[in-house]
mmCIF file of C-alpha atoms in Angstrom:
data_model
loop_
_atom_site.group_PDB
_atom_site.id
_atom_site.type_symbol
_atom_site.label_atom_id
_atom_site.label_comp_id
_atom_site.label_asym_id
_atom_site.label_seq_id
_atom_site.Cartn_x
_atom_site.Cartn_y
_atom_site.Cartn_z
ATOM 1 C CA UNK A 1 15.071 -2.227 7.111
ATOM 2 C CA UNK A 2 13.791 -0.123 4.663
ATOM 3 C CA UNK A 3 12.749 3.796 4.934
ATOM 4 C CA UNK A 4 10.883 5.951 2.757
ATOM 5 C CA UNK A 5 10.897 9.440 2.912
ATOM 6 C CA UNK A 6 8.263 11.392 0.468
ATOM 7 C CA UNK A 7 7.740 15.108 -0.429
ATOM 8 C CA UNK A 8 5.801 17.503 -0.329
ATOM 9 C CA UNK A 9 2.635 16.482 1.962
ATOM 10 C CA UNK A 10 0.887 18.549 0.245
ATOM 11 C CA UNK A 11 0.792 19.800 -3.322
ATOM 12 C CA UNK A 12 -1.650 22.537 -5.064
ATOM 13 C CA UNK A 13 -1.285 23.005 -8.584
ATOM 14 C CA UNK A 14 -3.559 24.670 -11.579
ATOM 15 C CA UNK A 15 -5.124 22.419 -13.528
ATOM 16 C CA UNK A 16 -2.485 22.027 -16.535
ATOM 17 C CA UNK A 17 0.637 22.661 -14.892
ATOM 18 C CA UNK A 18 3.349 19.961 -13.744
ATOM 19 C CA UNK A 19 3.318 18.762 -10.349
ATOM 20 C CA UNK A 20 6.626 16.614 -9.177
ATOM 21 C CA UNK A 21 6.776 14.142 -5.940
ATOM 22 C CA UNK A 22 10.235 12.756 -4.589
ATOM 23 C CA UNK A 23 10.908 10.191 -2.692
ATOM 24 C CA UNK A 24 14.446 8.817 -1.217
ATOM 25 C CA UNK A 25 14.918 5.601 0.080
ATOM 26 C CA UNK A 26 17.529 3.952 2.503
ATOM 27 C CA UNK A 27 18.262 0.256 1.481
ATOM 28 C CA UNK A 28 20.567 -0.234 -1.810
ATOM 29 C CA UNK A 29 18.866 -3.724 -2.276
ATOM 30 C CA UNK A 30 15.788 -2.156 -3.389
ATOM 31 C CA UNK A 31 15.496 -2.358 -6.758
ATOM 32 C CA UNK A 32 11.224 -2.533 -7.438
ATOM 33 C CA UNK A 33 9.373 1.269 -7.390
ATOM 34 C CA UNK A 34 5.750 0.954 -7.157
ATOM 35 C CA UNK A 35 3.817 4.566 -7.460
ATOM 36 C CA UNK A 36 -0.043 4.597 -5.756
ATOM 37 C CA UNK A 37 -3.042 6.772 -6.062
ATOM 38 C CA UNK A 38 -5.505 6.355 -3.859
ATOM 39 C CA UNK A 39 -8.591 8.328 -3.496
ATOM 40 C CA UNK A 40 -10.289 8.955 -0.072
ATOM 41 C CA UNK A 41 -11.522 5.301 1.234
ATOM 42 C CA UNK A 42 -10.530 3.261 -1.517
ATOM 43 C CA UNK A 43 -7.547 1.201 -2.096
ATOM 44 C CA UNK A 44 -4.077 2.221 -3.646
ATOM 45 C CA UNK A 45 -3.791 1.637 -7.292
ATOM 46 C CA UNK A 46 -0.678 1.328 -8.935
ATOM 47 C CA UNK A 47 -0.221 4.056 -11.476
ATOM 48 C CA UNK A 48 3.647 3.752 -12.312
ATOM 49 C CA UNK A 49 6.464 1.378 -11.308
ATOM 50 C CA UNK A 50 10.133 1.223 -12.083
ATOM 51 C CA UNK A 51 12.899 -1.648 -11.672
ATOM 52 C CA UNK A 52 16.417 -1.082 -10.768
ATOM 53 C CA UNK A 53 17.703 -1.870 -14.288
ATOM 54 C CA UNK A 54 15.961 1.858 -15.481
ATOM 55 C CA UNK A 55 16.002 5.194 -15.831
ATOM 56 C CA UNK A 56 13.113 6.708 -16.894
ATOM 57 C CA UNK A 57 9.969 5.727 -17.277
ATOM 58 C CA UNK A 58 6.708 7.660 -19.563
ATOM 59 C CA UNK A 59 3.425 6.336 -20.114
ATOM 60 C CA UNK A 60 1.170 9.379 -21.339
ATOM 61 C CA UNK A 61 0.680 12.093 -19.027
ATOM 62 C CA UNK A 62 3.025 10.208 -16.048
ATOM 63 C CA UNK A 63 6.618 9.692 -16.216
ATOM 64 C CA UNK A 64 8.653 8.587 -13.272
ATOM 65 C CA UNK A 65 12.782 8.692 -13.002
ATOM 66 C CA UNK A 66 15.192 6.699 -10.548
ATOM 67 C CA UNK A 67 18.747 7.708 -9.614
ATOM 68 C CA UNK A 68 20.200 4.456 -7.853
ATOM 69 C CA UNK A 69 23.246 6.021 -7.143
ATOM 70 C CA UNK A 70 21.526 9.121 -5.528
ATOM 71 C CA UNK A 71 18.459 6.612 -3.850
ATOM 72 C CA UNK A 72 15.842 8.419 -5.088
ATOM 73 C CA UNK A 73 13.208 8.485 -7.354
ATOM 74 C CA UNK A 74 10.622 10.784 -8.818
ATOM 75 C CA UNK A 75 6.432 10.843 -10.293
ATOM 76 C CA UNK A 76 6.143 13.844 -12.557
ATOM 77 C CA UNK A 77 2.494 14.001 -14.158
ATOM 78 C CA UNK A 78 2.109 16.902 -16.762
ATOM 79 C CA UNK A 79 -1.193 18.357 -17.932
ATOM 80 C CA UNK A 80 -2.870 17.581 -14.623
ATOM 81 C CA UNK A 81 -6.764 17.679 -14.462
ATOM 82 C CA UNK A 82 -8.790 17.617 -11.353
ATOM 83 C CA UNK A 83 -9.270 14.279 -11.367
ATOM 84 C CA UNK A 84 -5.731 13.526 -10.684
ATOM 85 C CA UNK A 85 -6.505 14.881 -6.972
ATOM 86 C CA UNK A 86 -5.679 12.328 -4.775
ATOM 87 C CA UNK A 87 -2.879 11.102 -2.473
ATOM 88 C CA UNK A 88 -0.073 9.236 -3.560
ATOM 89 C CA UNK A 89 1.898 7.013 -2.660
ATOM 90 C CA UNK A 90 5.776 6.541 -3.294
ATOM 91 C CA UNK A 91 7.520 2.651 -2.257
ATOM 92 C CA UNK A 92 10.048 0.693 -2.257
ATOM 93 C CA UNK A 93 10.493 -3.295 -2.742
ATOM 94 C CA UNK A 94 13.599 -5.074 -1.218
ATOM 95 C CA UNK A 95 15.002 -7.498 -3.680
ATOM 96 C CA UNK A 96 17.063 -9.022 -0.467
ATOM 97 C CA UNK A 97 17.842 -8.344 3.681
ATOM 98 C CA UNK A 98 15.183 -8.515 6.159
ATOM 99 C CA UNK A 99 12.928 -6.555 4.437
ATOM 100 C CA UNK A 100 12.641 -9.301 1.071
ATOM 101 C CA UNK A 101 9.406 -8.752 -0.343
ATOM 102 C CA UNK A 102 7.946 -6.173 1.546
ATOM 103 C CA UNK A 103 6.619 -3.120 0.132
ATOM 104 C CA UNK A 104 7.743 -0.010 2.019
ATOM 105 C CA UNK A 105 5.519 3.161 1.684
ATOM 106 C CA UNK A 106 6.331 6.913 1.773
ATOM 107 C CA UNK A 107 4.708 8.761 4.351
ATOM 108 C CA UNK A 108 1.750 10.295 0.625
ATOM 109 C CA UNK A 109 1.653 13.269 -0.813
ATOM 110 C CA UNK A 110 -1.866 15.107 -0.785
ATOM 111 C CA UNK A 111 -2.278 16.350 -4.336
ATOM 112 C CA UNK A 112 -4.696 19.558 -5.170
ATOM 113 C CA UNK A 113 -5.606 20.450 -8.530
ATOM 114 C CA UNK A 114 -7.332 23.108 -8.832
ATOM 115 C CA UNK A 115 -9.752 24.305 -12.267
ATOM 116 C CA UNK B 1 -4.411 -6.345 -13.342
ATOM 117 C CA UNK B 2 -5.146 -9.422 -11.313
ATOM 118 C CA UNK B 3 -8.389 -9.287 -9.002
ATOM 119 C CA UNK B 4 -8.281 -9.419 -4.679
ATOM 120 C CA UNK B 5 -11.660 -9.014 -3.047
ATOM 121 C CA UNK B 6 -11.586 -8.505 0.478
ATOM 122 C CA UNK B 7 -14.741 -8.425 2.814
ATOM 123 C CA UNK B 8 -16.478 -7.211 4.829
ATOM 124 C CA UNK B 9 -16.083 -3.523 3.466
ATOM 125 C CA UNK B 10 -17.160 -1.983 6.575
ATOM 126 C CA UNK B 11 -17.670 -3.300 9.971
ATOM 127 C CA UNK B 12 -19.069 -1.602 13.269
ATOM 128 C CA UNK B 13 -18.749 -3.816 16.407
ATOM 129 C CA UNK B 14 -19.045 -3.277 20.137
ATOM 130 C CA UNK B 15 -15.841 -2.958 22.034
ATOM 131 C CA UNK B 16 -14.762 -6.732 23.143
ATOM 132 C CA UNK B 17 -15.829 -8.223 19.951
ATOM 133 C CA UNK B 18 -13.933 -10.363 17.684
ATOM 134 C CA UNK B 19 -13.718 -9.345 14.006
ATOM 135 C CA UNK B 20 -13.279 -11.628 10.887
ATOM 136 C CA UNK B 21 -12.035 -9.828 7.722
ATOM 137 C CA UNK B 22 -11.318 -12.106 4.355
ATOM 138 C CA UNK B 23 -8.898 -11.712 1.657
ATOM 139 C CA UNK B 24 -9.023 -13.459 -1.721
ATOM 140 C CA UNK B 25 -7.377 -13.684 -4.865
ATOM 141 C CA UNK B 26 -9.914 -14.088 -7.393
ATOM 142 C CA UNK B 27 -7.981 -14.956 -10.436
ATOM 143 C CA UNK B 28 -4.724 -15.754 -9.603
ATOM 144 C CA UNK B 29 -2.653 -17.662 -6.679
ATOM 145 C CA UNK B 30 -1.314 -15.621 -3.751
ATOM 146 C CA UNK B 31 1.389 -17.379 -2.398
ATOM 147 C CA UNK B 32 2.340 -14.251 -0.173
ATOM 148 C CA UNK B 33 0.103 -12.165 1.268
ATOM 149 C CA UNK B 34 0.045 -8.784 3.096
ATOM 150 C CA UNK B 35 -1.817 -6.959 5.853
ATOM 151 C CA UNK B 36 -2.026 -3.542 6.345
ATOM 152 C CA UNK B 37 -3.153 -0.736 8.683
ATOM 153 C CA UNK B 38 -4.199 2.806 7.636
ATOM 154 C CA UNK B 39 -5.054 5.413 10.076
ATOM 155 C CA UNK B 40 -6.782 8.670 8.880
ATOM 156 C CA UNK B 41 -4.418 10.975 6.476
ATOM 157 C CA UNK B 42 -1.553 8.787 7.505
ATOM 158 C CA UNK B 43 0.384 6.151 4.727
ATOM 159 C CA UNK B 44 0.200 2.142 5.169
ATOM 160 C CA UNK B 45 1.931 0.425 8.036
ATOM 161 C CA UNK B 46 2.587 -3.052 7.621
ATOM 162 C CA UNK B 47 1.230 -5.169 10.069
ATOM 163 C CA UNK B 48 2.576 -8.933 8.540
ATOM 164 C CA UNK B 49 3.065 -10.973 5.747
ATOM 165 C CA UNK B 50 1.550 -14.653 5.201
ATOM 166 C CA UNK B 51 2.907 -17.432 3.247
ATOM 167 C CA UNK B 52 0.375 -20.225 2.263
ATOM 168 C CA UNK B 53 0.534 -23.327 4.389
ATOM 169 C CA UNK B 54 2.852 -21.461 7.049
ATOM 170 C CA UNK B 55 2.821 -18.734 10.298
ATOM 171 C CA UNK B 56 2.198 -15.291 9.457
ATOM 172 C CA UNK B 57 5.529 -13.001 10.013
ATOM 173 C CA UNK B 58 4.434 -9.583 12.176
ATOM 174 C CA UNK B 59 6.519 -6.811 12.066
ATOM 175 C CA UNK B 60 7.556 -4.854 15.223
ATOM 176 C CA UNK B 61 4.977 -3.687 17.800
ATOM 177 C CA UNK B 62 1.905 -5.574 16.185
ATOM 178 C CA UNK B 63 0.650 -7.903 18.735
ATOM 179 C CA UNK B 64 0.384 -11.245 16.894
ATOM 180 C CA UNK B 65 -2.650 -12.702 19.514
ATOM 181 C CA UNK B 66 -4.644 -9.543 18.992
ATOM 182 C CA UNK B 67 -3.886 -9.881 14.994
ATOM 183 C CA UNK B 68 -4.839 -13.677 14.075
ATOM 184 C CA UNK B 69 -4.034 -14.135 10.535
ATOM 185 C CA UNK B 70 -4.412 -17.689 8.625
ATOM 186 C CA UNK B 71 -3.130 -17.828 5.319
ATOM 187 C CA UNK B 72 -4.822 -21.058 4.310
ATOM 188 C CA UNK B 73 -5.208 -21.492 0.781
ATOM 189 C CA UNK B 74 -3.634 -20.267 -2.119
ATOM 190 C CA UNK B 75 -6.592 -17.871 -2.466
ATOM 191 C CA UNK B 76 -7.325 -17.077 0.580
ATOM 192 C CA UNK B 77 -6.165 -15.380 3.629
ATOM 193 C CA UNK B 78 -8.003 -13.758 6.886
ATOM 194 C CA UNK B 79 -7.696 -11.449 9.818
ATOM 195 C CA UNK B 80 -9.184 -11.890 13.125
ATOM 196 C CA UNK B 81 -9.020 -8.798 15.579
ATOM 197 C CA UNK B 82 -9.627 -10.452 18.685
ATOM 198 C CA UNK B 83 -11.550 -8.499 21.755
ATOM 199 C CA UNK B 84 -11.354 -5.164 19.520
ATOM 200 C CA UNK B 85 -11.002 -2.185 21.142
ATOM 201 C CA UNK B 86 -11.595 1.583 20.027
ATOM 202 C CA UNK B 87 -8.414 2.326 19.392
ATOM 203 C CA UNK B 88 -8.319 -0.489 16.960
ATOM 204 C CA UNK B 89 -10.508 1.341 14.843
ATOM 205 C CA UNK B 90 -8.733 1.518 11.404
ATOM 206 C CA UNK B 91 -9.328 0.857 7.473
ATOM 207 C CA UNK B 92 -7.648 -2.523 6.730
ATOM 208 C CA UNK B 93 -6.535 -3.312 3.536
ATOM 209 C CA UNK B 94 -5.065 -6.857 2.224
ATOM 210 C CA UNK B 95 -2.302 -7.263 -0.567
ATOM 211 C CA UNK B 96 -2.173 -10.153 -2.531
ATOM 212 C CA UNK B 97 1.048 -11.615 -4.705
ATOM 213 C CA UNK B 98 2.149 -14.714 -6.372
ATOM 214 C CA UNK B 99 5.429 -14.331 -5.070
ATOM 215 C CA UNK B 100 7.981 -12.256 -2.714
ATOM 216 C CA UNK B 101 9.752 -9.127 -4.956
ATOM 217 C CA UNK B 102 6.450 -9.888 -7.369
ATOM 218 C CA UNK B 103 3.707 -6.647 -7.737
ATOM 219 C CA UNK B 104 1.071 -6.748 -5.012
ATOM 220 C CA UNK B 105 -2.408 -6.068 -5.940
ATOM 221 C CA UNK B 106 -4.337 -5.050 -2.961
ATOM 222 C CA UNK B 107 -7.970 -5.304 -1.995
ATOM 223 C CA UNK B 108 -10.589 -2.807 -1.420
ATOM 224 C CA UNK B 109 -10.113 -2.171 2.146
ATOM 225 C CA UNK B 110 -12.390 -2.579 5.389
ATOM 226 C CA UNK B 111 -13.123 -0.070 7.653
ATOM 227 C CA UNK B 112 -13.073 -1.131 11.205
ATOM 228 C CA UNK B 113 -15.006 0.785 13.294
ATOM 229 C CA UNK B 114 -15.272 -0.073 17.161
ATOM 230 C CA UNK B 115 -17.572 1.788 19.947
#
């Protein structure tokens, strides 16, 4: 099946710098990255995603990139403000195999941003 | 996005209890849905999938008579612990899609708590 490995666990930034979170994943039949935020006790919600068939992908202060050949894909978020605190979430979505359909998750990455 | 509810939000129940926790899709049709587990600081585990009309699929080590799920509706899926136990304690949270390799919007999440 599929595996997802994430990093850092934990991430402490200034508010207004950069802060980057990789993931790599195992199975070359993924081809569907969702990325989650979810704040303490709620649920995840899907910030970013990316499909096989692209690059890059921007949508204002988030931007994520995949490198199929290398399996692994990155959330970048510029400009962060303390309300991006949270942990996220990195997965994976099998397009075939075993694991069809099911989303695989990365283990989160505690995010700190401090004023 | 598309809408799941899932309730109750947060249950406390005596150790031997059975718990009932519901899933819906409010405004679309979930023909797959997902249950997962989420200990404290820790990312989601899958615990099985559910087609409509058909047996829910477990994954590995989840006991499928302790976990009763019924998938039976389009809009509608549940989770029974059966004869919880304190180490069953654990936030709960449902996905919801309209199809395998589709997004999955999940629901709020219930916290589980057994004494």
């Amino acid at each position: 099946g599929e595996n997802v490995e994430q990093h850092p666990s934990t991430l402490s930034v200034q508010e207004g710098d950069s802060a980057v979170i990789k993931c790599t994943y195992s199975d070359s039949a993924s081809n569907y990255f969702p990325w989650y935020k979810q704040e303490l006790g709620k649920r995840p919600q899907l910030i970013i995603d990316i499909r096989s068939n692209v690059g890059e992908k921007k949508d204002q202060r988030i931007a994520v990139t995949l490198n199929k050949t290398a399996k692994h894909f990155s959330l970048h978020i510029t400009e962060t403000q303390p309300e991006d605190s949270a942990v996220y979430f990195c997965a994976a979505l099998p397009a075939g195999g075993t694991s069809y359909g099911k989303l695989t998750f990365g283990q989160g990455t505690i995010l700190t941003v401090h004023p | 996005g598309a809408v799941v509810s899932q309730h109750p939000s947060r249950v406390i129940c005596k150790s031997g209890t059975s718990v009932k926790i519901e899933c819906r899709s409010l405004d679309f049709q979930a023909t797959t849905m997902f249950w997962y587990r989420q200990f404290p600081k820790k990312s989601l585990m899958l615990m099985a999938t559910s087609n409509e009309g058909s047996k829910a699929t477990y994954e590995q080590g989840v006991e499928k008579d302790k976990f009763l799920i019924n998938h039976a509706s389009l809009t509608l899926s549940t989770l029974t612990v059966t004869s919880a136990h304190p180490e069953d304690s654990s936030f709960y949270i449902c996905s919801a899609s309209s199809g395998r390799g589709n997004e999955q919007f999940f629901g709020p999440g219930t916290r589980l708590t057994v004494l």
